[in-house]
The first five atom37 places (N, CA, C, CB, O) and aatype in JSON, in Angstrom:
{
  "aatype": [20, 20, 20, 20, 20, 20, 20, 20, 20, 20, 20, 20, 20, 20, 20, 20, 20, 20, 20, 20, 20, 20, 20, 20, 20, 20, 20, 20, 20, 20, 20, 20, 20, 20, 20, 20, 20, 20, 20, 20, 20, 20, 20, 20, 20, 20, 20, 20, 20, 20, 20, 20],
  "atom_mask": [
    [1, 1, 1, 1, 1],
    [1, 1, 1, 1, 1],
    [1, 1, 1, 1, 1],
    [1, 1, 1, 1, 1],
    [1, 1, 1, 1, 1],
    [1, 1, 1, 1, 1],
    [1, 1, 1, 1, 1],
    [1, 1, 1, 1, 1],
    [1, 1, 1, 1, 1],
    [1, 1, 1, 1, 1],
    [1, 1, 1, 1, 1],
    [1, 1, 1, 1, 1],
    [1, 1, 1, 1, 1],
    [1, 1, 1, 1, 1],
    [1, 1, 1, 1, 1],
    [1, 1, 1, 1, 1],
    [1, 1, 1, 1, 1],
    [1, 1, 1, 1, 1],
    [1, 1, 1, 1, 1],
    [1, 1, 1, 1, 1],
    [1, 1, 1, 1, 1],
    [1, 1, 1, 1, 1],
    [1, 1, 1, 1, 1],
    [1, 1, 1, 1, 1],
    [1, 1, 1, 1, 1],
    [1, 1, 1, 1, 1],
    [1, 1, 1, 1, 1],
    [1, 1, 1, 1, 1],
    [1, 1, 1, 1, 1],
    [1, 1, 1, 1, 1],
    [1, 1, 1, 1, 1],
    [1, 1, 1, 1, 1],
    [1, 1, 1, 1, 1],
    [1, 1, 1, 1, 1],
    [1, 1, 1, 1, 1],
    [1, 1, 1, 1, 1],
    [1, 1, 1, 1, 1],
    [1, 1, 1, 1, 1],
    [1, 1, 1, 1, 1],
    [1, 1, 1, 1, 1],
    [1, 1, 1, 1, 1],
    [1, 1, 1, 1, 1],
    [1, 1, 1, 1, 1],
    [1, 1, 1, 1, 1],
    [1, 1, 1, 1, 1],
    [1, 1, 1, 1, 1],
    [1, 1, 1, 1, 1],
    [1, 1, 1, 1, 1],
    [1, 1, 1, 1, 1],
    [1, 1, 1, 1, 1],
    [1, 1, 1, 1, 1],
    [1, 1, 1, 1, 1]
  ],
  "atom_positions": [
    [[-27.29, 15.93, 33.45], [-28.7, 15.8, 33.25], [-29.37, 17.15, 33.05], [-29.32, 15.08, 34.42], [-30.28, 17.28, 32.22]],
    [[-28.94, 18.14, 33.79], [-29.53, 19.47, 33.63], [-29.22, 20.04, 32.25], [-29.02, 20.41, 34.72], [-30.04, 20.75, 31.67]],
    [[-28.03, 19.72, 31.73], [-27.68, 20.2, 30.4], [-28.61, 19.63, 29.35], [-26.24, 19.85, 30.06], [-29.04, 20.34, 28.44]],
    [[-28.93, 18.35, 29.46], [-29.83, 17.71, 28.5], [-31.22, 18.33, 28.57], [-29.91, 16.19, 28.77], [-31.84, 18.56, 27.53]],
    [[-31.7, 18.59, 29.76], [-33.01, 19.22, 29.91], [-33.01, 20.63, 29.33], [-33.42, 19.26, 31.39], [-33.97, 21.04, 28.68]],
    [[-31.93, 21.37, 29.56], [-31.83, 22.74, 29.04], [-31.79, 22.74, 27.52], [-30.6, 23.43, 29.6], [-32.41, 23.59, 26.88]],
    [[-31.06, 21.8, 26.93], [-30.98, 21.71, 25.47], [-32.36, 21.41, 24.89], [-29.97, 20.63, 25.03], [-32.76, 22.03, 23.91]],
    [[-33.08, 20.49, 25.5], [-34.42, 20.15, 25.01], [-35.37, 21.33, 25.15], [-34.98, 18.94, 25.77], [-36.19, 21.57, 24.26]],
    [[-35.28, 22.07, 26.24], [-36.15, 23.22, 26.45], [-35.83, 24.32, 25.44], [-36.01, 23.75, 27.88], [-36.74, 24.97, 24.93]],
    [[-34.56, 24.54, 25.16], [-34.16, 25.57, 24.21], [-34.51, 25.2, 22.77], [-32.68, 25.83, 24.32], [-34.73, 26.08, 21.94]],
    [[-34.56, 23.92, 22.49], [-34.83, 23.43, 21.14], [-36.26, 23.74, 20.69], [-34.58, 21.93, 21.07], [-36.52, 23.91, 19.5]],
    [[-37.17, 23.81, 21.63], [-38.58, 23.97, 21.3], [-38.9, 25.41, 20.92], [-39.44, 23.55, 22.48], [-38.44, 26.36, 21.56]],
    [[-39.68, 25.57, 19.86], [-40.12, 26.9, 19.43], [-41.12, 27.45, 20.44], [-40.75, 26.84, 18.0], [-41.92, 26.71, 21.01]],
    [[-41.07, 28.76, 20.63], [-41.97, 29.39, 21.6], [-42.66, 30.59, 20.97], [-41.18, 29.83, 22.87], [-42.14, 31.2, 20.03]],
    [[-43.84, 30.92, 21.49], [-44.56, 32.09, 21.0], [-44.11, 33.34, 21.76], [-46.1, 31.88, 21.15], [-43.16, 33.28, 22.55]],
    [[-44.76, 34.46, 21.53], [-44.37, 35.72, 22.16], [-44.48, 35.69, 23.68], [-45.22, 36.86, 21.62], [-43.82, 36.48, 24.36]],
    [[-45.28, 34.79, 24.22], [-45.48, 34.7, 25.66], [-44.56, 33.66, 26.31], [-46.92, 34.36, 25.97], [-44.6, 33.47, 27.53]],
    [[-43.73, 32.98, 25.51], [-42.8, 32.0, 26.04], [-43.37, 30.59, 26.14], [-42.34, 32.42, 27.37], [-42.7, 29.69, 26.65]],
    [[-44.57, 30.39, 25.65], [-45.19, 29.05, 25.69], [-44.74, 28.24, 24.48], [-46.74, 29.16, 25.72], [-44.64, 28.79, 23.38]],
    [[-44.46, 26.95, 24.66], [-44.06, 26.12, 23.52], [-45.16, 26.07, 22.47], [-43.72, 24.7, 23.98], [-46.34, 25.96, 22.8]],
    [[-44.76, 26.16, 21.18], [-45.74, 26.13, 20.09], [-45.91, 24.73, 19.52], [-45.34, 27.08, 18.99], [-46.92, 24.46, 18.87]],
    [[-44.94, 23.84, 19.74], [-45.09, 22.47, 19.25], [-45.55, 21.57, 20.38], [-43.76, 21.96, 18.66], [-45.28, 21.84, 21.55]],
    [[-46.25, 20.52, 20.03], [-46.78, 19.62, 21.07], [-45.94, 18.36, 21.24], [-48.21, 19.24, 20.73], [-46.15, 17.6, 22.18]],
    [[-44.99, 18.13, 20.33], [-44.12, 16.95, 20.43], [-43.08, 17.19, 21.52], [-43.44, 16.63, 19.06], [-42.31, 18.15, 21.44]],
    [[-43.06, 16.32, 22.51], [-42.14, 16.53, 23.63], [-41.45, 15.23, 24.02], [-42.89, 17.11, 24.83], [-41.18, 15.0, 25.2]],
    [[-41.16, 14.38, 23.04], [-40.51, 13.11, 23.35], [-39.14, 13.31, 23.99], [-40.38, 12.27, 22.08], [-38.81, 12.66, 24.98]],
    [[-38.35, 14.22, 23.42], [-37.02, 14.48, 23.98], [-37.1, 15.09, 25.36], [-36.24, 15.39, 23.06], [-36.29, 14.78, 26.23]],
    [[-38.07, 15.95, 25.56], [-38.27, 16.6, 26.86], [-38.66, 15.56, 27.91], [-39.35, 17.71, 26.76], [-38.16, 15.59, 29.04]],
    [[-39.54, 14.68, 27.54], [-39.97, 13.64, 28.49], [-38.82, 12.7, 28.83], [-41.15, 12.84, 27.9], [-38.67, 12.31, 29.99]],
    [[-38.02, 12.35, 27.85], [-36.88, 11.48, 28.1], [-35.85, 12.14, 29.0], [-36.22, 11.09, 26.78], [-35.3, 11.5, 29.9]],
    [[-35.59, 13.42, 28.77], [-34.64, 14.16, 29.62], [-35.18, 14.28, 31.04], [-34.37, 15.57, 29.03], [-34.42, 14.15, 32.0]],
    [[-36.47, 14.52, 31.19], [-37.08, 14.62, 32.51], [-37.0, 13.29, 33.25], [-38.55, 15.08, 32.4], [-36.66, 13.25, 34.43]],
    [[-37.3, 12.2, 32.55], [-37.24, 10.88, 33.18], [-35.82, 10.52, 33.59], [-37.79, 9.82, 32.23], [-35.6, 9.99, 34.68]],
    [[-34.85, 10.81, 32.73], [-33.45, 10.53, 33.07], [-33.03, 11.34, 34.3], [-32.52, 10.86, 31.87], [-32.31, 10.82, 35.16]],
    [[-33.45, 12.58, 34.38], [-33.12, 13.41, 35.54], [-33.75, 12.86, 36.81], [-33.57, 14.85, 35.32], [-33.11, 12.83, 37.87]],
    [[-34.99, 12.42, 36.72], [-35.67, 11.87, 37.88], [-34.99, 10.59, 38.38], [-37.14, 11.58, 37.55], [-34.84, 10.4, 39.58]],
    [[-34.59, 9.73, 37.47], [-33.91, 8.49, 37.84], [-32.56, 8.81, 38.48], [-33.72, 7.58, 36.61], [-32.18, 8.2, 39.49]],
    [[-31.83, 9.76, 37.91], [-30.53, 10.16, 38.44], [-30.67, 10.74, 39.85], [-29.86, 11.17, 37.5], [-29.89, 10.41, 40.73]],
    [[-31.66, 11.59, 40.06], [-31.87, 12.18, 41.38], [-32.27, 11.14, 42.42], [-32.94, 13.26, 41.31], [-31.82, 11.2, 43.56]],
    [[-33.09, 10.18, 42.02], [-33.49, 9.12, 42.95], [-32.28, 8.27, 43.36], [-34.58, 8.22, 42.32], [-32.13, 7.91, 44.53]],
    [[-31.43, 7.95, 42.39], [-30.23, 7.16, 42.7], [-29.28, 7.95, 43.6], [-29.51, 6.75, 41.4], [-28.68, 7.39, 44.52]],
    [[-29.14, 9.24, 43.34], [-28.28, 10.08, 44.17], [-28.81, 10.14, 45.6], [-28.19, 11.49, 43.59], [-28.03, 10.08, 46.55]],
    [[-30.12, 10.26, 45.75], [-30.72, 10.31, 47.08], [-30.47, 9.01, 47.85], [-32.23, 10.58, 46.98], [-30.14, 9.03, 49.03]],
    [[-30.64, 7.88, 47.16], [-30.39, 6.59, 47.8], [-28.94, 6.47, 48.23], [-30.76, 5.43, 46.86], [-28.65, 5.99, 49.33]],
    [[-28.01, 6.89, 47.38], [-26.59, 6.81, 47.7], [-26.24, 7.7, 48.89], [-25.74, 7.19, 46.48], [-25.46, 7.31, 49.76]],
    [[-26.81, 8.9, 48.93], [-26.55, 9.8, 50.06], [-27.13, 9.24, 51.36], [-27.13, 11.19, 49.77], [-26.49, 9.33, 52.42]],
    [[-28.32, 8.67, 51.29], [-28.91, 8.07, 52.49], [-28.08, 6.9, 52.99], [-30.35, 7.62, 52.22], [-27.86, 6.75, 54.19]],
    [[-27.62, 6.05, 52.07], [-26.8, 4.9, 52.44], [-25.49, 5.37, 53.05], [-26.51, 4.01, 51.22], [-25.06, 4.81, 54.06]],
    [[-24.86, 6.38, 52.47], [-23.59, 6.9, 52.99], [-23.76, 7.53, 54.38], [-23.01, 7.94, 52.01], [-22.85, 7.45, 55.21]],
    [[-24.9, 8.13, 54.63], [-25.1, 8.77, 55.94], [-25.29, 7.74, 57.05], [-26.3, 9.7, 55.88], [-25.1, 8.06, 58.23]],
    [[-25.67, 6.52, 56.69], [-25.86, 5.48, 57.72], [-24.64, 4.57, 57.84], [-27.08, 4.64, 57.39], [-24.61, 3.7, 58.72]],
    [[-23.66, 4.75, 57.0], [-22.47, 3.88, 57.02], [-21.4, 4.45, 57.91], [-21.91, 3.68, 55.61], [-20.33, 3.85, 58.05]]
  ]
}
């Protein structure tokens, strides 16, 4: 998941200050959402394992 987020971040053009110059962020949003879902599932699995 981190690789996908890094690829999306690197793909975007940036100005001299490092700010993104394009406003389209569909891929970035999808990568962020996938990471959030993955982290939530991992947290649930770790909590379940700690009580078993």
